[in-house]
PDB file of C-alpha atoms in Angstrom:
ATOM      1  CA  MET R1148       0.000   0.000   0.000  1.00  0.00           C
ATOM      2  CA  LYS R1149       1.187   3.518  -0.758  1.00  0.00           C
ATOM      3  CA  ALA R1150       0.542   6.424   1.589  1.00  0.00           C
ATOM      4  CA  SER R1151      -1.768   7.949  -1.034  1.00  0.00           C
ATOM      5  CA  ASP R1152      -3.961   4.810  -0.917  1.00  0.00           C
ATOM      6  CA  ALA R1153      -4.818   5.389   2.744  1.00  0.00           C
ATOM      7  CA  GLU R1154      -5.958   7.982   5.224  1.00  0.00           C
ATOM      8  CA  ILE R1155      -3.141   8.161   7.739  1.00  0.00           C
ATOM      9  CA  LEU R1156      -4.518   9.254  11.072  1.00  0.00           C
ATOM     10  CA  ILE R1157      -1.930  10.683  13.459  1.00  0.00           C
ATOM     11  CA  VAL R1158      -3.064   9.872  17.016  1.00  0.00           C
ATOM     12  CA  PRO R1159      -0.939  11.831  19.526  1.00  0.00           C
ATOM     13  CA  GLY R1160      -0.766  11.132  23.210  1.00  0.00           C
ATOM     14  CA  TYR R1161      -1.032  13.190  26.376  1.00  0.00           C
ATOM     15  CA  THR R1162      -0.428  16.942  25.781  1.00  0.00           C
ATOM     16  CA  ASN R1163      -0.336  16.408  21.976  1.00  0.00           C
ATOM     17  CA  SER R1164       2.775  16.197  19.792  1.00  0.00           C
ATOM     18  CA  GLY R1165       4.616  19.498  19.518  1.00  0.00           C
ATOM     19  CA  PRO R1166       6.128  21.111  16.419  1.00  0.00           C
ATOM     20  CA  THR R1167       9.395  19.142  16.581  1.00  0.00           C
ATOM     21  CA  HIS R1168       7.822  15.738  17.385  1.00  0.00           C
ATOM     22  CA  TRP R1169       8.135  13.061  14.701  1.00  0.00           C
ATOM     23  CA  GLN R1170       4.319  12.770  14.444  1.00  0.00           C
ATOM     24  CA  THR R1171       4.031  16.451  13.517  1.00  0.00           C
ATOM     25  CA  ARG R1172       6.826  16.103  10.979  1.00  0.00           C
ATOM     26  CA  TRP R1173       5.171  13.051   9.400  1.00  0.00           C
ATOM     27  CA  GLU R1174       1.826  14.838   9.267  1.00  0.00           C
ATOM     28  CA  GLN R1175       3.481  17.723   7.409  1.00  0.00           C
ATOM     29  CA  LYS R1176       5.291  15.409   4.944  1.00  0.00           C
ATOM     30  CA  LEU R1177       2.487  12.976   4.141  1.00  0.00           C
ATOM     31  CA  ALA R1178      -0.304  14.505   2.049  1.00  0.00           C
ATOM     32  CA  SER R1179      -2.767  11.820   3.165  1.00  0.00           C
ATOM     33  CA  ALA R1180      -2.047  12.306   6.888  1.00  0.00           C
ATOM     34  CA  ARG R1181      -4.096  14.264   9.363  1.00  0.00           C
ATOM     35  CA  ARG R1182      -4.030  14.634  13.134  1.00  0.00           C
ATOM     36  CA  VAL R1183      -6.885  13.503  15.322  1.00  0.00           C
ATOM     37  CA  GLU R1184      -7.486  16.649  17.361  1.00  0.00           C
ATOM     38  CA  GLN R1185      -8.696  16.307  20.930  1.00  0.00           C
ATOM     39  CA  ALA R1186     -10.697  18.956  22.801  1.00  0.00           C
ATOM     40  CA  GLU R1187      -8.599  18.561  25.939  1.00  0.00           C
ATOM     41  CA  TRP R1188      -4.976  17.538  25.515  1.00  0.00           C
ATOM     42  CA  ALA R1189      -3.851  18.175  29.104  1.00  0.00           C
ATOM     43  CA  LYS R1190      -6.727  16.407  30.891  1.00  0.00           C
ATOM     44  CA  PRO R1191      -7.610  13.468  28.651  1.00  0.00           C
ATOM     45  CA  VAL R1192     -10.890  11.668  29.221  1.00  0.00           C
ATOM     46  CA  LYS R1193     -10.850   8.170  27.743  1.00  0.00           C
ATOM     47  CA  GLU R1194     -14.441   8.247  26.483  1.00  0.00           C
ATOM     48  CA  ASP R1195     -13.939  11.620  24.775  1.00  0.00           C
ATOM     49  CA  TRP R1196     -10.637  10.658  23.173  1.00  0.00           C
ATOM     50  CA  VAL R1197     -12.016   7.328  21.958  1.00  0.00           C
ATOM     51  CA  ALA R1198     -15.180   8.962  20.569  1.00  0.00           C
ATOM     52  CA  ARG R1199     -13.103  11.547  18.679  1.00  0.00           C
ATOM     53  CA  LEU R1200     -10.915   8.870  17.082  1.00  0.00           C
ATOM     54  CA  VAL R1201     -13.971   6.776  16.191  1.00  0.00           C
ATOM     55  CA  GLU R1202     -15.529   9.841  14.553  1.00  0.00           C
ATOM     56  CA  GLU R1203     -12.416  10.398  12.410  1.00  0.00           C
ATOM     57  CA  VAL R1204     -12.114   6.735  11.388  1.00  0.00           C
ATOM     58  CA  ASN R1205     -15.796   6.401  10.558  1.00  0.00           C
ATOM     59  CA  ALA R1206     -15.687   9.569   8.424  1.00  0.00           C
ATOM     60  CA  SER R1207     -12.814   8.235   6.333  1.00  0.00           C
ATOM     61  CA  THR R1208     -13.198   7.649   2.615  1.00  0.00           C
ATOM     62  CA  LYS R1209     -10.134   5.413   2.201  1.00  0.00           C
ATOM     63  CA  PRO R1210      -8.691   2.584   4.288  1.00  0.00           C
ATOM     64  CA  VAL R1211      -7.193   3.963   7.486  1.00  0.00           C
ATOM     65  CA  VAL R1212      -3.674   3.535   8.830  1.00  0.00           C
ATOM     66  CA  LEU R1213      -3.338   4.614  12.454  1.00  0.00           C
ATOM     67  CA  VAL R1214      -0.058   6.153  13.637  1.00  0.00           C
ATOM     68  CA  ALA R1215      -0.384   6.327  17.416  1.00  0.00           C
ATOM     69  CA  HIS R1216       2.104   7.478  20.033  1.00  0.00           C
ATOM     70  CA  SER R1217       1.913   6.917  23.787  1.00  0.00           C
ATOM     71  CA  LEU R1218      -1.614   7.561  25.116  1.00  0.00           C
ATOM     72  CA  GLY R1219      -2.738   7.585  21.485  1.00  0.00           C
ATOM     73  CA  VAL R1220      -2.030   3.822  21.470  1.00  0.00           C
ATOM     74  CA  ALA R1221      -4.389   3.280  24.409  1.00  0.00           C
ATOM     75  CA  THR R1222      -6.981   5.475  22.693  1.00  0.00           C
ATOM     76  CA  ALA R1223      -6.738   3.430  19.497  1.00  0.00           C
ATOM     77  CA  ILE R1224      -6.972   0.074  21.266  1.00  0.00           C
ATOM     78  CA  HIS R1225     -10.119   1.122  23.151  1.00  0.00           C
ATOM     79  CA  ALA R1226     -11.671   2.554  19.957  1.00  0.00           C
ATOM     80  CA  ILE R1227     -11.306  -0.573  17.802  1.00  0.00           C
ATOM     81  CA  PRO R1228     -14.695  -2.137  18.656  1.00  0.00           C
ATOM     82  CA  HIS R1229     -16.433   1.048  17.486  1.00  0.00           C
ATOM     83  CA  PHE R1230     -14.822   1.370  14.058  1.00  0.00           C
ATOM     84  CA  GLU R1231     -17.255   0.999  11.156  1.00  0.00           C
ATOM     85  CA  LYS R1232     -14.695   1.664   8.431  1.00  0.00           C
ATOM     86  CA  PRO R1233     -11.814  -0.620   7.481  1.00  0.00           C
ATOM     87  CA  ILE R1234      -8.455  -0.275   9.151  1.00  0.00           C
ATOM     88  CA  ALA R1235      -5.542  -1.316   6.943  1.00  0.00           C
ATOM     89  CA  GLY R1236      -3.064  -1.322   9.830  1.00  0.00           C
ATOM     90  CA  ALA R1237      -1.743   0.445  12.893  1.00  0.00           C
ATOM     91  CA  PHE R1238       1.728   1.680  13.825  1.00  0.00           C
ATOM     92  CA  PHE R1239       1.995   1.894  17.622  1.00  0.00           C
ATOM     93  CA  VAL R1240       4.916   3.715  19.243  1.00  0.00           C
ATOM     94  CA  ALA R1241       5.830   3.815  22.954  1.00  0.00           C
ATOM     95  CA  PRO R1242       2.674   2.328  24.504  1.00  0.00           C
ATOM     96  CA  PRO R1243       2.488   3.501  28.113  1.00  0.00           C
ATOM     97  CA  ASP R1244       1.647   1.121  30.936  1.00  0.00           C
ATOM     98  CA  VAL R1245      -1.699   2.724  31.759  1.00  0.00           C
ATOM     99  CA  ALA R1246      -2.455   0.119  34.425  1.00  0.00           C
ATOM    100  CA  ASN R1247       0.669   0.987  36.429  1.00  0.00           C
ATOM    101  CA  PRO R1248      -0.276   2.897  39.606  1.00  0.00           C
ATOM    102  CA  ALA R1249       3.045   4.758  39.419  1.00  0.00           C
ATOM    103  CA  ILE R1250       2.082   6.471  36.126  1.00  0.00           C
ATOM    104  CA  ARG R1251       1.853  10.244  36.309  1.00  0.00           C
ATOM    105  CA  PRO R1252      -0.376  12.082  35.979  1.00  0.00           C
ATOM    106  CA  LYS R1253      -2.569   9.610  37.813  1.00  0.00           C
ATOM    107  CA  HIS R1254      -5.669  10.183  35.634  1.00  0.00           C
ATOM    108  CA  LEU R1255      -3.899   8.458  32.712  1.00  0.00           C
ATOM    109  CA  MET R1256      -4.760   5.192  34.491  1.00  0.00           C
ATOM    110  CA  THR R1257      -8.364   5.726  33.348  1.00  0.00           C
ATOM    111  CA  PHE R1258      -7.127   4.516  29.925  1.00  0.00           C
ATOM    112  CA  GLY R1259      -6.089   1.156  31.391  1.00  0.00           C
ATOM    113  CA  PRO R1260      -5.912  -1.680  31.383  1.00  0.00           C
ATOM    114  CA  TYR R1261      -5.455  -2.539  27.729  1.00  0.00           C
ATOM    115  CA  PRO R1262      -7.784  -5.100  26.192  1.00  0.00           C
ATOM    116  CA  ARG R1263      -5.734  -8.199  25.388  1.00  0.00           C
ATOM    117  CA  ASP R1264      -7.774  -9.506  22.454  1.00  0.00           C
ATOM    118  CA  PRO R1265      -5.943 -10.173  19.177  1.00  0.00           C
ATOM    119  CA  LEU R1266      -6.284  -7.190  16.862  1.00  0.00           C
ATOM    120  CA  PRO R1267      -8.268  -7.553  13.626  1.00  0.00           C
ATOM    121  CA  PHE R1268      -5.674  -5.876  11.387  1.00  0.00           C
ATOM    122  CA  PRO R1269      -1.869  -5.812  11.024  1.00  0.00           C
ATOM    123  CA  THR R1270       0.015  -3.833  13.643  1.00  0.00           C
ATOM    124  CA  LEU R1271       3.572  -2.965  14.494  1.00  0.00           C
ATOM    125  CA  THR R1272       4.526  -1.901  18.010  1.00  0.00           C
ATOM    126  CA  ILE R1273       7.778  -0.062  18.680  1.00  0.00           C
ATOM    127  CA  ALA R1274       9.030   0.041  22.262  1.00  0.00           C
ATOM    128  CA  SER R1275      12.071   1.359  24.052  1.00  0.00           C
ATOM    129  CA  ARG R1276      14.127  -0.391  26.710  1.00  0.00           C
ATOM    130  CA  ASN R1277      14.135   2.706  28.944  1.00  0.00           C
ATOM    131  CA  ASP R1278      10.752   4.339  28.374  1.00  0.00           C
ATOM    132  CA  PRO R1279       9.770   6.089  31.631  1.00  0.00           C
ATOM    133  CA  PHE R1280       6.071   5.485  30.889  1.00  0.00           C
ATOM    134  CA  GLY R1281       6.151   1.765  30.192  1.00  0.00           C
ATOM    135  CA  SER R1282       8.622  -1.077  30.401  1.00  0.00           C
ATOM    136  CA  TYR R1283       9.796  -3.037  27.398  1.00  0.00           C
ATOM    137  CA  GLU R1284       8.474  -6.182  29.104  1.00  0.00           C
ATOM    138  CA  HIS R1285       5.007  -4.625  29.298  1.00  0.00           C
ATOM    139  CA  ALA R1286       5.131  -3.649  25.621  1.00  0.00           C
ATOM    140  CA  ASP R1287       6.261  -7.185  24.735  1.00  0.00           C
ATOM    141  CA  GLU R1288       3.376  -8.669  26.713  1.00  0.00           C
ATOM    142  CA  ILE R1289       0.654  -6.520  25.141  1.00  0.00           C
ATOM    143  CA  ALA R1290       2.096  -6.781  21.623  1.00  0.00           C
ATOM    144  CA  ASN R1291       2.123 -10.564  22.002  1.00  0.00           C
ATOM    145  CA  ALA R1292      -1.510 -10.575  23.169  1.00  0.00           C
ATOM    146  CA  TRP R1293      -2.536  -8.348  20.263  1.00  0.00           C
ATOM    147  CA  GLY R1294      -0.622 -10.396  17.669  1.00  0.00           C
ATOM    148  CA  SER R1295       1.452  -7.301  16.901  1.00  0.00           C
ATOM    149  CA  ALA R1296       4.999  -7.448  15.619  1.00  0.00           C
ATOM    150  CA  LEU R1297       7.328  -5.840  18.171  1.00  0.00           C
ATOM    151  CA  VAL R1298      10.346  -3.729  17.262  1.00  0.00           C
ATOM    152  CA  ASP R1299      13.009  -3.168  19.922  1.00  0.00           C
ATOM    153  CA  ALA R1300      14.044   0.502  19.741  1.00  0.00           C
ATOM    154  CA  GLY R1301      16.880   0.012  22.218  1.00  0.00           C
ATOM    155  CA  GLU R1302      17.378   2.720  24.807  1.00  0.00           C
ATOM    156  CA  SER R1303      15.300   5.428  23.156  1.00  0.00           C
ATOM    157  CA  GLY R1304      13.356   6.919  26.051  1.00  0.00           C
ATOM    158  CA  HIS R1305       9.744   7.750  25.207  1.00  0.00           C
ATOM    159  CA  ILE R1306      10.538   8.051  21.472  1.00  0.00           C
ATOM    160  CA  ASN R1307       9.519  11.691  21.314  1.00  0.00           C
ATOM    161  CA  ALA R1308      11.197  15.047  20.691  1.00  0.00           C
ATOM    162  CA  GLU R1309      12.467  15.180  24.289  1.00  0.00           C
ATOM    163  CA  SER R1310      14.342  11.898  23.798  1.00  0.00           C
ATOM    164  CA  GLY R1311      15.915  13.157  20.564  1.00  0.00           C
ATOM    165  CA  HIS R1312      13.339  11.649  18.194  1.00  0.00           C
ATOM    166  CA  GLY R1313      12.149  14.741  16.380  1.00  0.00           C
ATOM    167  CA  PRO R1314      13.076  13.748  12.826  1.00  0.00           C
ATOM    168  CA  TRP R1315      13.358  10.016  13.711  1.00  0.00           C
ATOM    169  CA  PRO R1316      14.628   8.738  10.330  1.00  0.00           C
ATOM    170  CA  GLU R1317      14.734   5.118  11.576  1.00  0.00           C
ATOM    171  CA  GLY R1318      11.032   5.340  12.389  1.00  0.00           C
ATOM    172  CA  THR R1319      10.297   6.753   8.952  1.00  0.00           C
ATOM    173  CA  MET R1320      12.038   3.769   7.332  1.00  0.00           C
ATOM    174  CA  VAL R1321      10.241   1.229   9.535  1.00  0.00           C
ATOM    175  CA  PHE R1322       6.891   2.905   8.823  1.00  0.00           C
ATOM    176  CA  ALA R1323       7.553   2.901   5.062  1.00  0.00           C
ATOM    177  CA  GLN R1324       8.340  -0.834   5.179  1.00  0.00           C
ATOM    178  CA  PHE R1325       5.226  -1.504   7.274  1.00  0.00           C
ATOM    179  CA  LEU R1326       3.032   0.509   4.901  1.00  0.00           C
ATOM    180  CA  ALA R1327       4.456  -1.306   1.856  1.00  0.00           C
ATOM    181  CA  ARG R1328       3.343  -4.658   3.335  1.00  0.00           C
ATOM    182  CA  LEU R1329      -0.237  -3.550   3.996  1.00  0.00           C
ATOM    183  CA  LYS R1330      -3.096  -4.420   1.714  1.00  0.00           C
ATOM    184  CA  ALA R1331      -6.371  -2.567   1.432  1.00  0.00           C
ATOM    185  CA  PRO R1332      -8.899  -4.354   3.661  1.00  0.00           C
ATOM    186  CA  GLU R1333     -12.022  -5.917   2.201  1.00  0.00           C
ATOM    187  CA  THR R1334     -15.028  -3.668   2.634  1.00  0.00           C
TER     188      THR R1334
END
């Protein structure tokens, strides 16, 4: 699948993805990409975030590819049962451990725990060995439950601009390879 064959929905996490974040850069470079805007970035409410993503997916006119980071991954996972339009695939980066009582801010736990059902479309999960919001072991466990391929990003922090992943060329290459393997889902 080519990027032009899909609607690429950028699903940021808590506090949104700033101007130097890789998600923002991808959104600017990919003509078929658009951000799922949330009404409240700093105080996320699971039901509101899920409903907003569902609205965007169900309004799509082409197969959707989700590109979710951090809390955006939790949002996407909880939204899946409500999608009425086909999802070609999902690219999940730095899934936080939203069931961990040590997570801060505490209200992010309202997005947990993750459903563990196998996902109905191809996914790729990228996790870091030193992500302060979720352990690699946790990412491995949920990716395994979902049937998602897991990519070890080494010691990459939260894979965001603060951890030095603004441009993130390695991520761009992995996403391009993932996209090339996707096929348009049957409607």
